[in-house]
Coordinates of C-alpha atoms in Angstrom, one line a residue:
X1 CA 186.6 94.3 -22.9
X2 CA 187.2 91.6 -20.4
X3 CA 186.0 93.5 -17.6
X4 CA 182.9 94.9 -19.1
X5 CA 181.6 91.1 -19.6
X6 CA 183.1 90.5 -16.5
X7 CA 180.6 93.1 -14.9
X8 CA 177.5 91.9 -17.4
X9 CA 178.2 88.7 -15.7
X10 CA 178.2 90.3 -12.3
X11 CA 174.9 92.0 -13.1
X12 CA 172.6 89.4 -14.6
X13 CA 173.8 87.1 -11.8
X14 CA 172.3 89.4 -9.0
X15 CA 169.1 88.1 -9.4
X16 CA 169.6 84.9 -8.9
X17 CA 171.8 85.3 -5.8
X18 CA 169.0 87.7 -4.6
X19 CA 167.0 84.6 -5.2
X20 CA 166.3 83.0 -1.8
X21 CA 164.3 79.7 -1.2
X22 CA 163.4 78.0 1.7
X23 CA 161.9 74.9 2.9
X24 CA 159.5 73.6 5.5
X25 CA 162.1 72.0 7.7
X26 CA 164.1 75.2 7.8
X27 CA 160.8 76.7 9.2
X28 CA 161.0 74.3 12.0
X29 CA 164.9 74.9 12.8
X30 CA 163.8 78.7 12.6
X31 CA 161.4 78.9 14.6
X32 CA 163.3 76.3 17.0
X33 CA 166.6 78.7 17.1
X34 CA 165.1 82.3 16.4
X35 CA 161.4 82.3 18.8
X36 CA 161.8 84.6 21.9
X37 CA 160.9 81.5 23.9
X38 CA 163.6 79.3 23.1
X39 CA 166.4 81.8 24.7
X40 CA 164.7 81.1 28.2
X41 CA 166.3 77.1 28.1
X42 CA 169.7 78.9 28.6
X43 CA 168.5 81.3 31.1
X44 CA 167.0 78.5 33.4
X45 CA 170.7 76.6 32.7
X46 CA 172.2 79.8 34.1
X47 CA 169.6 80.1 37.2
X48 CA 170.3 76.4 38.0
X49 CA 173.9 77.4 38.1
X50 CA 173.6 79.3 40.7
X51 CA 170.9 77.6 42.7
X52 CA 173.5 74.6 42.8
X53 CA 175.9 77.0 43.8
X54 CA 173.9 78.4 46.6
X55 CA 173.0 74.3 47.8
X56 CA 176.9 73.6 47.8
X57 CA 177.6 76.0 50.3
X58 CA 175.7 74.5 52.7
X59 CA 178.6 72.0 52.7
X60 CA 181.0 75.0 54.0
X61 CA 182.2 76.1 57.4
X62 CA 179.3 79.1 58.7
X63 CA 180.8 81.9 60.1
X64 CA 179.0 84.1 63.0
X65 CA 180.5 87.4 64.5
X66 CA 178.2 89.4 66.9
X67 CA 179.1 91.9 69.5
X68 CA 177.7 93.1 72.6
X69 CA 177.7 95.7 75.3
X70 CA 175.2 95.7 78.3
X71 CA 174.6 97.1 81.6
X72 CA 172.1 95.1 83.9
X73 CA 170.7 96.4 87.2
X74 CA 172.1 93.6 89.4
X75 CA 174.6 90.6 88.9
X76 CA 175.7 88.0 91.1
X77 CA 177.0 88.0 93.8
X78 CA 178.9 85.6 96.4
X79 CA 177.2 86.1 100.0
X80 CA 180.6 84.7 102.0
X81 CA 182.1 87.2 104.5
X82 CA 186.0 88.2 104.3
X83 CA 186.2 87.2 101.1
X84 CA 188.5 88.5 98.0
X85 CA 185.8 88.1 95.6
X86 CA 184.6 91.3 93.8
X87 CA 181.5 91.2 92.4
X88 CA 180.9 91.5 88.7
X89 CA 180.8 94.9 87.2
X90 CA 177.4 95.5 85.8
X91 CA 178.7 97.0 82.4
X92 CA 179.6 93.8 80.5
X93 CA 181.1 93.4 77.1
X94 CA 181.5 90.5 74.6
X95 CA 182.7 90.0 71.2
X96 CA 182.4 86.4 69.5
X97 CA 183.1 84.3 66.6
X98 CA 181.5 81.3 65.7
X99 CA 182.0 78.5 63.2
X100 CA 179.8 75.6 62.6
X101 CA 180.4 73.1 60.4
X102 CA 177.3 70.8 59.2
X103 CA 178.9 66.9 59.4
X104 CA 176.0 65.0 58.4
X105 CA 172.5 65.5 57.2
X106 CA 170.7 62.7 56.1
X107 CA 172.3 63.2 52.5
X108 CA 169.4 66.6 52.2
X109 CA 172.0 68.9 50.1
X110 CA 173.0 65.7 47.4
X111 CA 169.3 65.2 47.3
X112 CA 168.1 69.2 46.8
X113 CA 170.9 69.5 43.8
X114 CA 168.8 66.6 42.5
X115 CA 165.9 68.0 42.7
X116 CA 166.9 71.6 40.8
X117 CA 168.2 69.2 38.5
X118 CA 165.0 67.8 37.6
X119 CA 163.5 70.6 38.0
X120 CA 165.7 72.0 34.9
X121 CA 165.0 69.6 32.9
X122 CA 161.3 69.4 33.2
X123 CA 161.6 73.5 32.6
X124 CA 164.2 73.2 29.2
X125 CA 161.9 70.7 28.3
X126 CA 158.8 72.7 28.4
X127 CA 160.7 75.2 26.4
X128 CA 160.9 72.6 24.2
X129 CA 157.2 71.2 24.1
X130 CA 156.3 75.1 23.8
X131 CA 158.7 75.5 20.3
X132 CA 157.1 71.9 18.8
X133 CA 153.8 73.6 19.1
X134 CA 154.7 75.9 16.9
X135 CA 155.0 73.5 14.1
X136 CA 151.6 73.7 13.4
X137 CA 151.4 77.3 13.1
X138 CA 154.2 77.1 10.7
X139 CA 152.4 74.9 8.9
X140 CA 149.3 76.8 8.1
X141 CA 151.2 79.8 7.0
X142 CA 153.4 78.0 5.0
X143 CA 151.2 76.5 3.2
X144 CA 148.2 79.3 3.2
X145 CA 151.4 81.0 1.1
X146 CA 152.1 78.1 -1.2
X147 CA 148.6 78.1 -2.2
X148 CA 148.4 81.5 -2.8
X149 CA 151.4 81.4 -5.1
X150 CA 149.4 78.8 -7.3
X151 CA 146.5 80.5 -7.5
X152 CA 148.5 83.5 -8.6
X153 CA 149.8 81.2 -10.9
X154 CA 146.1 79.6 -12.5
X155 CA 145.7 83.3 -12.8
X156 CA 148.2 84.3 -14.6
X157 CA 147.0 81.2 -17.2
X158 CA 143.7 82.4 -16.9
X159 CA 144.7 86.1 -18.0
X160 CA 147.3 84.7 -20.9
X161 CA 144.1 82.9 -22.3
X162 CA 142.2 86.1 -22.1
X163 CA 144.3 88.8 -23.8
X164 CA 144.8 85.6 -26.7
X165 CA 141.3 85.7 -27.0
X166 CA 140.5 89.6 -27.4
X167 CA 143.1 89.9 -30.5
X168 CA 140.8 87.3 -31.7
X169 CA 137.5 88.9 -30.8
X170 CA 138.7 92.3 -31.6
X171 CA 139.7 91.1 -35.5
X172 CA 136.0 89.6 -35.3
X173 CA 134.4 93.1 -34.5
X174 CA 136.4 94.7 -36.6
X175 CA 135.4 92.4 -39.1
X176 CA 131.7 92.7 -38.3
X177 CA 131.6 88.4 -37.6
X178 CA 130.7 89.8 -33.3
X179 CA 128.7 92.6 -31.7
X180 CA 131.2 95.9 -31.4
X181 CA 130.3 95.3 -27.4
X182 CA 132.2 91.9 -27.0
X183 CA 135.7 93.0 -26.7
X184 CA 134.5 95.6 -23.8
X185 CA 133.4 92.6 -21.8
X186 CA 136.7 90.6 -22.1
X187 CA 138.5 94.0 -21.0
X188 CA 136.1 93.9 -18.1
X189 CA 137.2 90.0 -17.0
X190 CA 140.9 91.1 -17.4
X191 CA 140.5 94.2 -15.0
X192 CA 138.5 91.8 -12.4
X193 CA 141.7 89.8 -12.9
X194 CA 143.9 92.9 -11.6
X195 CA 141.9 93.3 -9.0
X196 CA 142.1 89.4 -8.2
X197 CA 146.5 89.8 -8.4
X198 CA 146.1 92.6 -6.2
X199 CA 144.3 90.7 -3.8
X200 CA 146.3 88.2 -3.1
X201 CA 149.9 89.8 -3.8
X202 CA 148.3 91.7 -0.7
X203 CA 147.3 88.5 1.6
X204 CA 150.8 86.8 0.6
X205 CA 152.5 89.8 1.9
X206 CA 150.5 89.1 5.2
X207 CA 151.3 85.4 5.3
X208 CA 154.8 86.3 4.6
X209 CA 155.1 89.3 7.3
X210 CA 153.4 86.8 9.8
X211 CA 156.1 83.8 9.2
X212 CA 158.8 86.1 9.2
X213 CA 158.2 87.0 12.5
X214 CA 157.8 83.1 13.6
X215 CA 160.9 81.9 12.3
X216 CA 163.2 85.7 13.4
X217 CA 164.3 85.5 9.3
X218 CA 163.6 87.8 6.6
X219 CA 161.3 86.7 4.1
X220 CA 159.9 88.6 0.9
X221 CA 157.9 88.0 -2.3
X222 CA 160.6 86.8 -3.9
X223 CA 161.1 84.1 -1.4
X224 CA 160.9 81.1 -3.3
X225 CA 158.7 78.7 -0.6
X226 CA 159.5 75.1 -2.0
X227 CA 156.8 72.2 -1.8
X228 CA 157.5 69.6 0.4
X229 CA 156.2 66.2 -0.9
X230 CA 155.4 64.6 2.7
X231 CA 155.7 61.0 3.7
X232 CA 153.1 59.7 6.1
X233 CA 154.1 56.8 8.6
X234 CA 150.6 55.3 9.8
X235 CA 151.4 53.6 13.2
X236 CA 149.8 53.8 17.0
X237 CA 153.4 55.2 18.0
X238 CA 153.7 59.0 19.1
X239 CA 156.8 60.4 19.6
X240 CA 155.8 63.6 20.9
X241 CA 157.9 65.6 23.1
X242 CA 155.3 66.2 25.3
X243 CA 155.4 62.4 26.6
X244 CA 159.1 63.2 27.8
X245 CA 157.8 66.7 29.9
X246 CA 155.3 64.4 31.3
X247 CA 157.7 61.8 32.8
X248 CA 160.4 64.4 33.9
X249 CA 157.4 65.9 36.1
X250 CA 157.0 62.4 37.5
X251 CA 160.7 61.9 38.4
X252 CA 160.7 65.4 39.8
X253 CA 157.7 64.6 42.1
X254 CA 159.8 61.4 43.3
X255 CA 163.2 63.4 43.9
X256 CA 160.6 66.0 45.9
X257 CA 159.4 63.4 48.2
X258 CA 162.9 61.6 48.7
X259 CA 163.5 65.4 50.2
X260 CA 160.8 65.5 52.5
X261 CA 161.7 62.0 53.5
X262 CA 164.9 63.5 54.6
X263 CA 164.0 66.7 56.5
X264 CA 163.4 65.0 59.5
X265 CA 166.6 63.1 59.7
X266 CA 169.4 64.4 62.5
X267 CA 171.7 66.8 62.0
X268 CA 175.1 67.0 63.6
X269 CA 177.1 70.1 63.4
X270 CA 180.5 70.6 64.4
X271 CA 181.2 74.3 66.5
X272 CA 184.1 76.5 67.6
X273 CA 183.5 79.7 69.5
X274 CA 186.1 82.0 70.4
X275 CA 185.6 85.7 72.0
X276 CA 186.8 88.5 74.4
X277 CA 185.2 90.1 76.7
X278 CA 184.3 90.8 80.4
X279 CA 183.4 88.6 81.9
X280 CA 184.7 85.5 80.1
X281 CA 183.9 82.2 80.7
X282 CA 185.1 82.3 84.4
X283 CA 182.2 84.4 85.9
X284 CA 184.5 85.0 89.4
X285 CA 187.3 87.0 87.2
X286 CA 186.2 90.3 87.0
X287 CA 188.3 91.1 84.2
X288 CA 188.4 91.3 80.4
X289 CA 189.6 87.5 79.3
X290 CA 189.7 85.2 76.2
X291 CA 187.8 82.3 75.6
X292 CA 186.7 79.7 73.8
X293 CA 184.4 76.4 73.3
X294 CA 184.2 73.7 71.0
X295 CA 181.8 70.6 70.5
X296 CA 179.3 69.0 68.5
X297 CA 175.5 68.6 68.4
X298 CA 172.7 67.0 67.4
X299 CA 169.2 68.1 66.1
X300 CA 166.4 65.8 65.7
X301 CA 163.1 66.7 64.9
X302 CA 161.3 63.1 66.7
X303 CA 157.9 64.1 66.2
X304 CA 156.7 66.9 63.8
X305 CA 152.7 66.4 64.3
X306 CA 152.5 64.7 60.7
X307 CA 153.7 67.7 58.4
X308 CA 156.4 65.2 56.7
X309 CA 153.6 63.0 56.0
X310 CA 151.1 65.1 54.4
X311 CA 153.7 67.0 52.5
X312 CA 154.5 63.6 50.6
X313 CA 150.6 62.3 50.8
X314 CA 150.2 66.1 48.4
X315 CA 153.4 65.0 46.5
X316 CA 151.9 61.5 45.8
X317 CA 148.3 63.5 44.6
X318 CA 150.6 65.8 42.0
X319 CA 152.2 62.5 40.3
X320 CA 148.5 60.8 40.1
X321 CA 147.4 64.7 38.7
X322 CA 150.5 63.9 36.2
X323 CA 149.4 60.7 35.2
X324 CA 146.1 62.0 34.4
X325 CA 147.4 64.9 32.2
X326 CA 149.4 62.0 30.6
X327 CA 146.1 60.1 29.6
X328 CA 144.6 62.7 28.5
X329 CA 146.9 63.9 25.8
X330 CA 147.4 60.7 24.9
X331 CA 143.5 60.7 24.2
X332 CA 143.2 64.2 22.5
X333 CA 146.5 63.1 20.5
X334 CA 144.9 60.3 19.2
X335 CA 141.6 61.6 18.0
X336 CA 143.4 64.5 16.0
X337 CA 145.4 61.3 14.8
X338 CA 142.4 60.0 13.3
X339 CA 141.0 63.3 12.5
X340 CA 143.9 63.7 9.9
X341 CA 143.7 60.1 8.6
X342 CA 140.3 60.8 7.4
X343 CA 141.0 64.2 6.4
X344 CA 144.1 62.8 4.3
X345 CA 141.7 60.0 2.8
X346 CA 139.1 62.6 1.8
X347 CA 140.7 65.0 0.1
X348 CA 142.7 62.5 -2.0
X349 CA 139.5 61.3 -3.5
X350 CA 138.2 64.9 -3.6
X351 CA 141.6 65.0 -6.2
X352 CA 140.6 62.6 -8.1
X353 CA 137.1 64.1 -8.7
X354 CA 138.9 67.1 -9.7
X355 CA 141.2 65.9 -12.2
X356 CA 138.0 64.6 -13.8
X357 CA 136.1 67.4 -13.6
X358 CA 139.4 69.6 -15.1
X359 CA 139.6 67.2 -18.4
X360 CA 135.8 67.7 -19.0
X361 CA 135.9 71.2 -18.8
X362 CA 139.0 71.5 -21.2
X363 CA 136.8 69.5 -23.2
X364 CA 133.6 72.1 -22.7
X365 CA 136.4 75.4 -23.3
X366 CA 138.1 74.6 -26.3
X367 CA 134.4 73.8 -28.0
X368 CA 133.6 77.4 -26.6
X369 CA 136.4 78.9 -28.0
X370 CA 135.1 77.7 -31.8
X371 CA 131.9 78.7 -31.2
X372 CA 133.2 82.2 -29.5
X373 CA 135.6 82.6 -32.7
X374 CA 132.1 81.8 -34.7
X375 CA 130.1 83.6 -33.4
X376 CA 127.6 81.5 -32.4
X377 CA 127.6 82.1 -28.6
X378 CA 128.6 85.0 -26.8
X379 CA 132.2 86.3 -25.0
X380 CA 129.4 86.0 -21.8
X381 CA 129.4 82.4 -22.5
X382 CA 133.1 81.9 -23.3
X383 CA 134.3 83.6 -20.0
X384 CA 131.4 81.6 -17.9
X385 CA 133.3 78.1 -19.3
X386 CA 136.6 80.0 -18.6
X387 CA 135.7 80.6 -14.7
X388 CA 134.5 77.4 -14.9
X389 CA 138.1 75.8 -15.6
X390 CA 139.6 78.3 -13.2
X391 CA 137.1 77.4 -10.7
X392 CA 137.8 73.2 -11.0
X393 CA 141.8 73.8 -11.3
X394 CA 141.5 75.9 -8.3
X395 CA 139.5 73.4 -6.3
X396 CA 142.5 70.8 -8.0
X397 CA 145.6 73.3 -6.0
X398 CA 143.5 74.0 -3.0
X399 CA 143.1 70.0 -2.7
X400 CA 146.8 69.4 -3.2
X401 CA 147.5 71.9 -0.9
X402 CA 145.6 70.7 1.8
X403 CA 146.4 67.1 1.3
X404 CA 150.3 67.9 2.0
X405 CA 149.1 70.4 4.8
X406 CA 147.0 67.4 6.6
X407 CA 150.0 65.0 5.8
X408 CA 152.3 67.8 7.4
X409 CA 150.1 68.3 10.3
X410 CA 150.0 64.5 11.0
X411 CA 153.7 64.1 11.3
X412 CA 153.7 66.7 13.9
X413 CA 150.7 65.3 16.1
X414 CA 151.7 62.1 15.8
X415 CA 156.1 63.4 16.8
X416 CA 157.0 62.2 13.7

C-alpha cells in the first residue's frame, strides 16, 4: 500500500519537475556561455600560445647545415717556378654547420610578445562586445513572449465570460425573453477566439524556437518565462564594454609603434661555424681538412629612407581613427540613452490612461450585461463592450510590457 502512494506521489510530481522557469538574466549568462561566438575567446588564447611560442624562440641558438659539391673551370694558382705547391683540384666539396646566437636586439622579441598580448585582449574583448550585443536581441524575444502569454491569458478571461454568458442567453431563447439567433452569434465570438489561441500558441512557439537557439538551451511552451521587475539607474555614466575594446585598441597601437621604434636598433649575433671539406680554410692544402670560425657581428640599419617613420606617422592616424570611433559611440550611446528615457516616461502615462479607461469600461460591461440578460440590446452590442474591455486591458499588458522592455533595454545601452 506504501508503495502504490509512494508511486501516486511519484506521478503527480512529474509535472512540476517537468516544470521549468527561467529568467532574463539566465538569458544573458546563456547566450554569454552557449552563442557559437563566444568559443572563439579560447581559440584566440590557444593561437596566442603559440604565437608567443614562435617569438621565444628567437631567443634560441639557430642552427644552419648546408652541403656542397662543385667543379669550377679554373682555380688558383701560384705562378712561382720549382715550387711544391699543387694547385687546387677543381672538384671541391664542403659540408657546414652553423650556429648563431642573437645577443641583443634592442629588446624587439620582449616588445612583439607585448604586442600579441594586446592584440589578445583587444580580440577576447571583441568577443565580448559581440555577446553584450546580444542583450538586446534577448530582450525583444523575451519579452515579445511574455506578452504573448498575457494576452493568451486576457483571452482566456475573455472566453470564460463568454461561455457564462451563452448559458444565460441560451435559457433566454429558450425562454422566448431573446431572438432564437443570439446564442449563434456568441458561438461565433468564441470560435474567432480559437482562432485567436491558435494564433498566438503558433507565434510563441516562434519566439520560443528563436531564443532557444540564442541562449544553446531548450525551451518549450511550458517554459515558465518569469517577469523581471527592472530597476532603472538614471546617470551620464556608461559602463559599456565597448569603452574597454576601444582603449585596448589604443594601447595596442602604442605597443605597435614602440615595435617599429625598435626595428632599426643593432643587432649583434654571436656565430660558430665548423665544417669539412676540400679545400678548408687553408686554400694551399690541397686536401680534405676540418675547420672552423667563430665571432660576432653587428647589423645596423643607419638609414632606411624614412619607412620607420611613416610606419609610426600611419600608426599615430589609426589611434586618432580610434579616438574618433570612441566619440562617436559615445554620441549614438547617448541619444538611444535619451531615446529610452522618453520612451520609459511615455508609456508610463500611457498606463495610467489605461487603467482609467479599463475601470470605465467595467463600468460600460457590467450595465451591458443587464441590459443583454434583459433584453433590451442585443448579444451584437454586448460582445462590442466585451472587445472593448479586451481591447483597453490589452493596450494595459502591451504598455506594461513595453515599459519593462524599454527599462530593460536602458540598462543594457547605458552597461548597466
Amino acid at each position: 500500500m506504501n508503495r502504490i502512494l509512494y508511486l501516486i506521489a511519484i506521478l503527480f510530481a512529474l509535472p512540476m519537475v517537468a516544470q521549468q522557469s527561467i529568467t532574463l538574466q539566465e538569458c544573458y549568462d546563456l547566450v554569454t556561455t552557449n552563442y557559437p561566438i563566444a568559443k572563439q575567446s579560447q581559440l584566440f588564447k590557444q593561437q596566442n600560445n603559440l604565437d608567443l611560442e614562435v617569438i621565444s624562440k628567437a631567443k634560441l641558438p639557430q642552427l644552419d647545415l648546408s652541403a656542397q659539391a662543385t667543379y669550377q673551370s679554373d682555380v688558383i694558382s701560384i705562378p712561382i717556378p720549382n715550387t711544391s705547391i699543387e694547385p687546387l683540384n677543381k672538384d671541391q666539396y664542403r659540408a657546414t654547420l652553423s650556429v648563431n646566437q642573437l645577443i641583443y636586439n634592442g629588446g624587439i622579441i620582449n616588445t612583439s610578445s607585448q604586442v600579441k598580448n594586446a592584440q589578445l585582449q583587444t580580440q577576447q574583448k571583441q568577443v565580448e562586445v559581440s555577446l553584450y550585443q546580444l542583450k538586446q536581441k534577448v530582450n525583444e524575444l523575451y519579452f515579445s513572449i511574455i506578452l504573448l502569454e498575457k494576452k493568451k491569458q486576457l483571452l482566456t478571461e475573455k472566453q470564460t465570460q463568454l461561455q457564462a454568458q451563452l448559458k444565460e442567453v441560451k435559457s433566454g431563447v429558450n425562454n422566448g425573453i431573446l431572438l432564437p439567433s443570439s446564442d449563434k452569434v456568441l458561438e461565433a465570438e468564441l470560435l474567432k477566439i480559437d482562432q485567436e489561441f491558435s494564433e498566438i500558441n503558433s507565434n510563441k512557439l516562434s519566439l520560443i524556437d528563436n531564443l532557444s537557439s540564442l541562449t544553446g538551451t531548450l525551451l518549450n511552451q511550458e517554459t515558465s518565462f518569469i517577469i523581471p521587475l527592472t530597476q532603472t539607474t538614471i546617470n551620464d555614466e556608461i559602463n559599456r564594454p565597448e569603452l574597454d575594446l576601444f582603449q585596448l585598441k589604443k594601447e595596442e597601437i602604442n605597443l605597435s609603434e614602440a615595435l617599429i621604434k625598435k626595428q632599426n636598433s643593432p643587432k649583434l649575433v654571436g656565430f660558430a661555424t665548423g665544417g669539412y671539406g676540400n679545400p678548408g680554410l687553408n686554400m694551399l692544402d690541397n686536401s680534405f681538412q676540418t675547420f672552423y670560425t667563430v665571432g660576432v657581428k653587428i647589423n645596423w640599419n643607419v638609414f632606411d629612407w624614412n619607412i620607420n617613420k611613416k610606419q609610426r606617422e600611419s600608426l599615430a592616424i589609426n589611434k586618432d581613427l580610434v579616438e574618433t570611433e570612441l566619440e562617436t559611440f559615445k554620441l549614438n550611446t547617448n541619444i538611444e540613452r535619451n531615446n529610452y528615457q522618453k520612451e520609459i516616461k511615455k508609456i508610463s502615462d500611457l498606463i495610467k490612461i489605461d487603467t482609467n479607461i479599463i475601470a470605465l469600461r467595467k463600468t460600460v460591461l457590467n450595465a451591458t450585461e443587464s441590459q443583454l440578460r434583459n433584453g433590451v440590446i442585443t448579444t451584437s452590442a454586448y460582445i462590442t463592450e466585451l472587445t472593448n474591455l479586451n481591447e483597453a486591458e490589452n493596450s494595459l499588458a502591451t504598455h506594461q510590457i513595453q515599459f519593462e522592455l524599454a527599462k530593460a533595454n536602458y540598462n543594457i545601452t547605458s552597461g548597466n
